Short mmCIF file of C-alpha atoms and ligand atoms in Angstrom, two decimals:
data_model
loop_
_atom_site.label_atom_id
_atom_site.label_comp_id
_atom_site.label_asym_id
_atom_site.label_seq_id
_atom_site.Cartn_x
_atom_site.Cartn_y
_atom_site.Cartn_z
CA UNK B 1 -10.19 48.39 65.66
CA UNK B 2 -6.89 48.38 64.71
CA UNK B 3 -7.23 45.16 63.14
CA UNK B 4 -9.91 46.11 61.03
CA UNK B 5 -7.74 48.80 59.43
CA UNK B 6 -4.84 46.52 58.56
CA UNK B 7 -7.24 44.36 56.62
CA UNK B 8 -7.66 46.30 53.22
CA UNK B 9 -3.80 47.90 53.11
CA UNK B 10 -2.49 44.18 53.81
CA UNK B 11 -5.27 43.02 51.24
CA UNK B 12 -3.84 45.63 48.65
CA UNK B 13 -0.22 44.55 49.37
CA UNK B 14 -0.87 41.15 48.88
CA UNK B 15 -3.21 41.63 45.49
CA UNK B 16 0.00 43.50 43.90
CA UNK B 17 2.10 41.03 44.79
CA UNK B 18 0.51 37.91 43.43
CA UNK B 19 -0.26 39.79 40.10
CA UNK B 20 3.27 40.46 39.19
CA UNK B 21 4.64 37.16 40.45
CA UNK B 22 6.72 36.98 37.53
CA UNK B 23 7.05 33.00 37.50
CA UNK B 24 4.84 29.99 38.11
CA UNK B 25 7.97 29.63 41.60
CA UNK B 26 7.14 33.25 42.62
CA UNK B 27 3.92 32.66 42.46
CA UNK B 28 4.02 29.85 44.87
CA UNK B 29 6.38 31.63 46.98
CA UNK B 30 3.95 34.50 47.03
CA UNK B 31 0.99 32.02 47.90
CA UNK B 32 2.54 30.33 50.82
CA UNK B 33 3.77 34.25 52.37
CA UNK B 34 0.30 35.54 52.19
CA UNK B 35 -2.47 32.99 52.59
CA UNK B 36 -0.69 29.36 53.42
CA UNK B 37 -1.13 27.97 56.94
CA UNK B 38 1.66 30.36 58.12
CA UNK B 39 0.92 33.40 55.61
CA UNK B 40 0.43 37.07 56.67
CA UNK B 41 -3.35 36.65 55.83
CA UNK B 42 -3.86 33.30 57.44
CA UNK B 43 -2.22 34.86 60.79
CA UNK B 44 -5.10 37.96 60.51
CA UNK B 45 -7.81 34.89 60.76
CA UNK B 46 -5.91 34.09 64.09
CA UNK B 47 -5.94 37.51 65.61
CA UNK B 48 -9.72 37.36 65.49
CA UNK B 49 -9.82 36.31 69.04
CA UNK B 50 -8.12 39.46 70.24
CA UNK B 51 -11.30 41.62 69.00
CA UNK B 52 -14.52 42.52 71.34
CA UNK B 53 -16.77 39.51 70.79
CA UNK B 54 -19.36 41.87 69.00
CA UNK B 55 -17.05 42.79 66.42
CA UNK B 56 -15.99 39.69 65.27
CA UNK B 57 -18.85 38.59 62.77
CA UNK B 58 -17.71 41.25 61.10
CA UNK B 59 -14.73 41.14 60.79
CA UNK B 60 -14.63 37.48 60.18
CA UNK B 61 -16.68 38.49 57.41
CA UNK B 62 -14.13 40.85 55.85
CA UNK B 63 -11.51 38.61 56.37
CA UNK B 64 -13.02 35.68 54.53
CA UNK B 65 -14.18 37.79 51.51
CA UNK B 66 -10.45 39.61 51.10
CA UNK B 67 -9.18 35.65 51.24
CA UNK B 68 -11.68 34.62 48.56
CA UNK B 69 -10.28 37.78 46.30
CA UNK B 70 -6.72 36.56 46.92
CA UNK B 71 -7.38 33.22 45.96
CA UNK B 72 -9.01 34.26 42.11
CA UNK B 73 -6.52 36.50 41.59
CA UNK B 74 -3.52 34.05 42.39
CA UNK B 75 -5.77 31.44 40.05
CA UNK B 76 -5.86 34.40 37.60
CA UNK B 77 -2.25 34.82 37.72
CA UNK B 78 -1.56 31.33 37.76
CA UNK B 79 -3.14 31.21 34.02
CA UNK B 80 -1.53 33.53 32.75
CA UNK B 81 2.15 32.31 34.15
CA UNK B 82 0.78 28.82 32.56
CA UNK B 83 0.27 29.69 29.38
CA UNK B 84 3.36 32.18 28.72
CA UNK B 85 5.34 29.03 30.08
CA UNK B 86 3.84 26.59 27.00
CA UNK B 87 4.87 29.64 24.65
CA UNK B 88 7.53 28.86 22.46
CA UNK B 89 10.67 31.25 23.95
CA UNK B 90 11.64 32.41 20.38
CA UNK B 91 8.73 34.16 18.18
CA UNK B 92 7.56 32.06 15.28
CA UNK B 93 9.64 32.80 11.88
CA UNK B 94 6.80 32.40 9.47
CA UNK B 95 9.06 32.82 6.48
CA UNK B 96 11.20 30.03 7.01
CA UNK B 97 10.68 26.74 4.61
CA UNK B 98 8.24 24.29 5.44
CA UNK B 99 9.71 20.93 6.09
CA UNK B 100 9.16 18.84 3.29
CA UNK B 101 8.53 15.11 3.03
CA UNK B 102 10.20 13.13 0.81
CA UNK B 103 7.16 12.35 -2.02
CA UNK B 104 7.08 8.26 -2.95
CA UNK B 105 6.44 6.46 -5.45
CA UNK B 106 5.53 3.69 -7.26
CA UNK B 107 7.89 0.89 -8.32
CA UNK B 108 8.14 0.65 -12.19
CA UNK B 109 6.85 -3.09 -11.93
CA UNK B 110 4.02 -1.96 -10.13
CA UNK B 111 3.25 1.47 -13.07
CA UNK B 112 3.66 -1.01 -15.72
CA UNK B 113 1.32 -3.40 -14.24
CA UNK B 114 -1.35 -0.89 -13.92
CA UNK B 115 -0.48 0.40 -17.80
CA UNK B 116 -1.21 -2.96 -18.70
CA UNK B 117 -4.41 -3.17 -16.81
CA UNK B 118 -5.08 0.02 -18.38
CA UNK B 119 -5.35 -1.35 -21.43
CA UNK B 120 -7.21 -3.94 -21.17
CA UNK B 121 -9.59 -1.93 -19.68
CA UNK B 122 -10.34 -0.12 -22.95
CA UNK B 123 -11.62 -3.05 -23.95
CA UNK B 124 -13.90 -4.25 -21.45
CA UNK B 125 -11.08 -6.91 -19.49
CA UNK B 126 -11.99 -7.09 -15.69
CA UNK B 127 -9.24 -7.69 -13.03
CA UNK B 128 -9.39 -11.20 -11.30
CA UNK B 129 -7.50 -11.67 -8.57
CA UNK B 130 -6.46 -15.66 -7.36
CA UNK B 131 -4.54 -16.91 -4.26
CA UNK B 132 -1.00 -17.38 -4.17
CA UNK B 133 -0.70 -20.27 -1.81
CA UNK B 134 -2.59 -22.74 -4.59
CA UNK B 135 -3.47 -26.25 -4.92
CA UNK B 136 -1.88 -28.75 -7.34
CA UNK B 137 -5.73 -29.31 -8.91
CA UNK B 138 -5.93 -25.60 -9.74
CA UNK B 139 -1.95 -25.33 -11.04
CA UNK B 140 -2.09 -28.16 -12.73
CA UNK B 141 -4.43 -31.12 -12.76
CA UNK B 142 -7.36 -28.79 -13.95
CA UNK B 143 -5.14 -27.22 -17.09
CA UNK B 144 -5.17 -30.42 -18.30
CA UNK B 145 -1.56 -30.96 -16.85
CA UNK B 146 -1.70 -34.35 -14.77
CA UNK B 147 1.16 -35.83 -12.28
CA UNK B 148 2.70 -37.41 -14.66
CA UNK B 149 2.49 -34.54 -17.28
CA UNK B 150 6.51 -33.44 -18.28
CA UNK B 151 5.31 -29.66 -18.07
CA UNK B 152 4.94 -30.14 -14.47
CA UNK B 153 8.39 -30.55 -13.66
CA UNK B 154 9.50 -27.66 -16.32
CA UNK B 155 7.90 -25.39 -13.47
CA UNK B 156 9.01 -27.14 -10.52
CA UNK B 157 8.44 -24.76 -7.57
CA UNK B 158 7.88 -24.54 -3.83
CA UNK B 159 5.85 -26.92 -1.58
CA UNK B 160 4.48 -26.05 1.50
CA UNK B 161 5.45 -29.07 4.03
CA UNK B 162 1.79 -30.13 4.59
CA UNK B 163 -0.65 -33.20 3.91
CA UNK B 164 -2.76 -31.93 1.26
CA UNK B 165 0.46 -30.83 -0.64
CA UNK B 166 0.13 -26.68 -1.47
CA UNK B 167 2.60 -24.84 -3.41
CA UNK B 168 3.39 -21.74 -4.46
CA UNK B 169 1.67 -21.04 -7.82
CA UNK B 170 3.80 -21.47 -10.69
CA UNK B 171 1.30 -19.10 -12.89
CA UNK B 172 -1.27 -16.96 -13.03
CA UNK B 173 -3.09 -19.71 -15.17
CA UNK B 174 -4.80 -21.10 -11.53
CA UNK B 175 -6.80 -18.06 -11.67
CA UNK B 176 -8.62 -19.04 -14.66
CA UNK B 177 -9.75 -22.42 -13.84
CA UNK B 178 -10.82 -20.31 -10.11
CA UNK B 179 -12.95 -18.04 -12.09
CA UNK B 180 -14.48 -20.04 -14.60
CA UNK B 181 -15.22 -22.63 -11.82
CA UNK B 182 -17.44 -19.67 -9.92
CA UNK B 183 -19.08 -17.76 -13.19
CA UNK B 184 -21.02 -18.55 -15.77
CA UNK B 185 -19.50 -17.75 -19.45
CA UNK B 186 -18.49 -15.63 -21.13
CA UNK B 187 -15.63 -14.66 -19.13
CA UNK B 188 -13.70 -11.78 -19.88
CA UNK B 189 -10.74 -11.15 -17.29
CA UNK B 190 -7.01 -10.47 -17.06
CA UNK B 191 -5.16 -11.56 -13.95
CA UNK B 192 -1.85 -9.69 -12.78
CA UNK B 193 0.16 -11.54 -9.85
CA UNK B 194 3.33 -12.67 -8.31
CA UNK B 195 4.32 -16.90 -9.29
CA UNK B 196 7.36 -18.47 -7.93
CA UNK B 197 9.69 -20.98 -9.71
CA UNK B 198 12.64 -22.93 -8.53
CA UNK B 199 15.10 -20.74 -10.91
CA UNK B 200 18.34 -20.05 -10.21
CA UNK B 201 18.68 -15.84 -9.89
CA UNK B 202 20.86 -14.37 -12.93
CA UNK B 203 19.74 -11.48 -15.15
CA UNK B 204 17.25 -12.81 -16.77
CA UNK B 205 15.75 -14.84 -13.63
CA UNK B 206 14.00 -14.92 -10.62
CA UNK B 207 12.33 -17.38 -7.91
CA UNK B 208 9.80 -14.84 -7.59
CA UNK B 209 8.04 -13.01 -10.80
CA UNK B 210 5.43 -11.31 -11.98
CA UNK B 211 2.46 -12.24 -14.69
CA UNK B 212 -0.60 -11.24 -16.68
CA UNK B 213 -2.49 -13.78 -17.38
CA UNK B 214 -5.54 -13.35 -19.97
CA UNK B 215 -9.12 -15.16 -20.53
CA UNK B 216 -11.49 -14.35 -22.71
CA UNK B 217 -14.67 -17.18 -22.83
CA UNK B 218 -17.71 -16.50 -25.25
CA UNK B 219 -19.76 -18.48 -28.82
CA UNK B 220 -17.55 -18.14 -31.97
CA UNK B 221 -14.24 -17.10 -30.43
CA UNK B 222 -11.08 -17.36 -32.60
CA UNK B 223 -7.09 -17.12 -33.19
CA UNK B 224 -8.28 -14.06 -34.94
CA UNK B 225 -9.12 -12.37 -31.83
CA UNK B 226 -6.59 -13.24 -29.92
CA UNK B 227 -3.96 -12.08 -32.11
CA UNK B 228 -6.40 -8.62 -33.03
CA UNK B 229 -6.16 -8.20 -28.85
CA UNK B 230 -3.33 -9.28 -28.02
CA UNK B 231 -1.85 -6.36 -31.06
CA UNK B 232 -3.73 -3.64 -29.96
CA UNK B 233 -2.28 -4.28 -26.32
CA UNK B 234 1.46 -4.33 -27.41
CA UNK B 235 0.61 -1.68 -29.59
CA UNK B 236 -0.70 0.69 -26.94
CA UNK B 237 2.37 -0.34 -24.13
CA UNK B 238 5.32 -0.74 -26.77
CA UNK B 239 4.59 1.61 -29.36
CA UNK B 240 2.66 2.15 -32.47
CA UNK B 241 5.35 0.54 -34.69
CA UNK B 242 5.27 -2.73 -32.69
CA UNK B 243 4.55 -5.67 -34.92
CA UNK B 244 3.80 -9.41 -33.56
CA UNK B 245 3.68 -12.69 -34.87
CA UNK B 246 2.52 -15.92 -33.57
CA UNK B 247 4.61 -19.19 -33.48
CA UNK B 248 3.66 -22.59 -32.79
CA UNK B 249 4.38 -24.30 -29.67
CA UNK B 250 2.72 -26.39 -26.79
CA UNK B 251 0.92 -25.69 -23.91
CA UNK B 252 -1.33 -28.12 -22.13
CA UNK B 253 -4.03 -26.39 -21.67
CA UNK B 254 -4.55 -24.64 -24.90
CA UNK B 255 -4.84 -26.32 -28.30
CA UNK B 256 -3.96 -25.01 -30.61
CA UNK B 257 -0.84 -23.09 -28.55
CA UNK B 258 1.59 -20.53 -30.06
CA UNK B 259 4.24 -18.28 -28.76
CA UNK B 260 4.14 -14.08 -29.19
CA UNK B 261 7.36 -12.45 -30.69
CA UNK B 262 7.26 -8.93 -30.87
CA UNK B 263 9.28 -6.52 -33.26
CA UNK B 264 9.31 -2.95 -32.82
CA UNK B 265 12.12 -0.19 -32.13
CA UNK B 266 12.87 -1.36 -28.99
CA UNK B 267 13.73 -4.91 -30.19
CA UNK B 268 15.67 -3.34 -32.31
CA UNK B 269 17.27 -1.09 -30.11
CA UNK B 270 18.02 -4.35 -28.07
CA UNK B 271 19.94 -5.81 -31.10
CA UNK B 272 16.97 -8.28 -32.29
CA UNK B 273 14.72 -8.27 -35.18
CA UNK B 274 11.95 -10.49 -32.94
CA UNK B 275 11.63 -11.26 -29.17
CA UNK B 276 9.79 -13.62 -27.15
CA UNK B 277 7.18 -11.85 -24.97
CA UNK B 278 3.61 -14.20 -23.86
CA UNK B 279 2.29 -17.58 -24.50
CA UNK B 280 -0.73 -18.11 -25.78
CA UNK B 281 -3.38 -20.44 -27.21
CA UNK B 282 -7.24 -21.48 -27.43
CA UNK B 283 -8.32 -22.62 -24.25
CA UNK B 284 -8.40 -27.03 -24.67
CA UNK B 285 -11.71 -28.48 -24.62
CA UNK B 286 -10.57 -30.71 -21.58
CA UNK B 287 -9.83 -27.71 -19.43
CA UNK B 288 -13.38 -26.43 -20.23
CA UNK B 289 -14.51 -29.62 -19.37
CA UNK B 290 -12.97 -29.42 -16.01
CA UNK B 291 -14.65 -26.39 -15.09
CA UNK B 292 -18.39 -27.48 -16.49
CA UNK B 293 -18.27 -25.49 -19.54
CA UNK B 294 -19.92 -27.21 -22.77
CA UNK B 295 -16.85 -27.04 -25.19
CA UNK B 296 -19.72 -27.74 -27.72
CA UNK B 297 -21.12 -24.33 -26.76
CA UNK B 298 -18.15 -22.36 -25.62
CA UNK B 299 -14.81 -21.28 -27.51
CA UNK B 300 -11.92 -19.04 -25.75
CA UNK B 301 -8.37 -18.22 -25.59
CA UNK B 302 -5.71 -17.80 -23.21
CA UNK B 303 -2.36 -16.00 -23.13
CA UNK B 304 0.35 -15.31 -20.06
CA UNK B 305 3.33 -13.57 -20.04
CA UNK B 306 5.58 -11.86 -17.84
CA UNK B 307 5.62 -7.97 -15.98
CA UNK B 308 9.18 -7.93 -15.58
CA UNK B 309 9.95 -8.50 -19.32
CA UNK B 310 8.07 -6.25 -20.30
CA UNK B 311 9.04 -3.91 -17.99
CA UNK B 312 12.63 -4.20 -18.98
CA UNK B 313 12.19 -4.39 -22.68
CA UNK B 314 10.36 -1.14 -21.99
CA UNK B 315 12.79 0.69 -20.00
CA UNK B 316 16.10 -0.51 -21.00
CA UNK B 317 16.65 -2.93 -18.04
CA UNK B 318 19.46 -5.64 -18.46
CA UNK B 319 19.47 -7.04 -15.46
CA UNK B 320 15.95 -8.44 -13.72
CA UNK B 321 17.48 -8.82 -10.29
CA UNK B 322 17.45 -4.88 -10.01
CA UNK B 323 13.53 -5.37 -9.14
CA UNK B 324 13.61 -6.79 -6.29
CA UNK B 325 16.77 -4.41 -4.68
CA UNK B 326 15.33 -1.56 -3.47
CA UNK B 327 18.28 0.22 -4.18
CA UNK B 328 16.51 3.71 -4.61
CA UNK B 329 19.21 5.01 -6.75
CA UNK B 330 17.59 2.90 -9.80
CA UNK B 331 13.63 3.00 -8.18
CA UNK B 332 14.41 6.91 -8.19
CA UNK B 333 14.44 6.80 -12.32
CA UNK B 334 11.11 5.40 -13.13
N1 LIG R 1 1.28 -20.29 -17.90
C1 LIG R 1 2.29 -20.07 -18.92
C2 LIG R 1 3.65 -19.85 -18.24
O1 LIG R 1 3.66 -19.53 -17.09
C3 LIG R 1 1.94 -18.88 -19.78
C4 LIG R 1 0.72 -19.17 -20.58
C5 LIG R 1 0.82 -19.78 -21.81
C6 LIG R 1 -0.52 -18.82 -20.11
C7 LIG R 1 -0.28 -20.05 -22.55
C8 LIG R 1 -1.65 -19.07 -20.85
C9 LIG R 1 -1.52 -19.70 -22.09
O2 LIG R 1 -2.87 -18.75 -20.45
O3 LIG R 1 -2.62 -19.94 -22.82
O4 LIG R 1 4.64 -19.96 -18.89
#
């Protein structure tokens, strides 16, 4: 009987210990002393032999259930040690400053470039978008600029060392003949992307650039709009007091071409009464031919000119290079 009556006080002993294990290595200490092949517990289990054979189910009995009680409450206590382990060991200090991260954003060619877009939104210009890696057909053969054409070699630029001869676009101007060869007129687009020339770098140049080119495609279209679009567009990114003028000059694939000087405080500002800013013209009947449009039926102009200038003329910026830096010290001002 005596074995009986050690069961519950052991039982209790052990149940007090396990819950105040005060760490996860306690605990296991505590696990293997009571009920692991060599605990106290485990060694009741072998005393069972020593009782009068008509006691034992019994006993057995109470031996198994007290087990089954020690093993909850050690995975009990196990939880709890678990979780107050993957608590941080300092309390929480909810008025300290939040970590910040450092806000971007976007480089000035890149918010001048959408102003521009803007724009020419307000009056009803779509974005096209062409590829850079172009063919000489759609850079230059198709604006009416053949092989043999001297305007080819005033934008000399990159090849790409394969048979069928691709480059790196010199202009935007690709983009038209890629749109007007998939849509029907009239055509209304601009088309801001990066070109690449064979310049030498100084402050005024770069291999790499940015443009806007501009098509607009529809019956009756004249110099008059051009130059009433191409003013409210200057007006709206340079200021109110911007004035423009048109000069004559040659492009191959417009006819009549001009150039765009611009006058406004900033010119001024810059030392100059006029500056250069776009090239322009009405589209050439040839390049309309190209495409399949009847120059009989369909009138247009063109213009192109450059992101950077503009950006500079804009800002203040005397040297172009700083673009393409990332030096955040000068990104950090725009
Ligand atoms: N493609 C010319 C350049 O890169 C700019 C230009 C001039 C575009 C006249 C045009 C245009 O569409 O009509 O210098």
């Amino acid at each position: 009987m005596s074995l009986l009556n050690d069961i519950e006080p052991l039982k209790q002993t052990a149940l007090a210990e396990l819950k105040a294990a005060p760490d996860l290595a306690a605990l296991d200490q505590a696990k293997g002393a009571w009920v692991g092949p060599n605990g106290k517990f485990t060694g009741l289990m072998k005393q069972l032999g020593t009782l009068p054979k008509e006691e034992r189910p019994a006993a057995g009995k109470i031996i198994n259930q007290s087990k089954a009680e020690l093993e909850a409450a050690l995975t009990e206590r196990r939880g709890e040690l678990e979780m107050k382990a993957a608590l941080p060991k300092e309390p929480t200090d909810f008025t300290l400053p939040g970590r910040r991260h450092p806000a971007g954003k976007l480089h000035p060619l890149t918010q001048v470039t959408e102003e521009i877009v803007r724009s020419f939104r307000k009056i009803g210009f779509a974005v096209a978008d062409g590829p850079e890696i172009e063919d000489e057909y759609h850079c230059f053969d198709a604006l009416n600029t053949p092989a043999d054409h001297p305007a080819r070699d005033a934008q000399d630029t990159f090849y790409l060392d394969t048979q069928d001869r691709m480059l790196l676009r010199t202009h935007t101007s690709s983009v038209q003949i890629r749109v007007m060869q998939k849509q029907p007129p009239p055509v209304r687009i601009i088309v801001p992307g990066r070109v690449y020339r064979r310049d030498n770098p100084d402050a005024t140049h770069n291999p790499t650039f940015q443009q806007i080119e501009g098509l607009y495609v529809d019956k009756n279209v004249t110099v008059g709009d051009l130059k009433g679009t191409v003013e409210f567009v200057f007006k709206d990114l340079l200021g109110a007091d911007t004035k423009i003028r048109f000069r004559p000059h040659y492009f191959s694939y417009t006819e009549p071409s001009f150039e765009i000087d611009f006058s406004s405080a900033l010119t001024k500002k810059m030392g100059k009464e006029w500056l250069e800013i776009a090239g322009c013209g009405m589209v050439h009947p040839q390049v309309f031919e190209n495409v399949g449009y009847d120059p009989a039926v369909w009138t247009g102009w063109a213009f192109g000119f450059g992101i950077e200038r503009i950006a500079m003329i804009r800002y203040g910026i005397n040297d172009i290079r700083l673009f393409y830096e990332n030096d955040l010290r000068f990104l950090r001002q725009f």
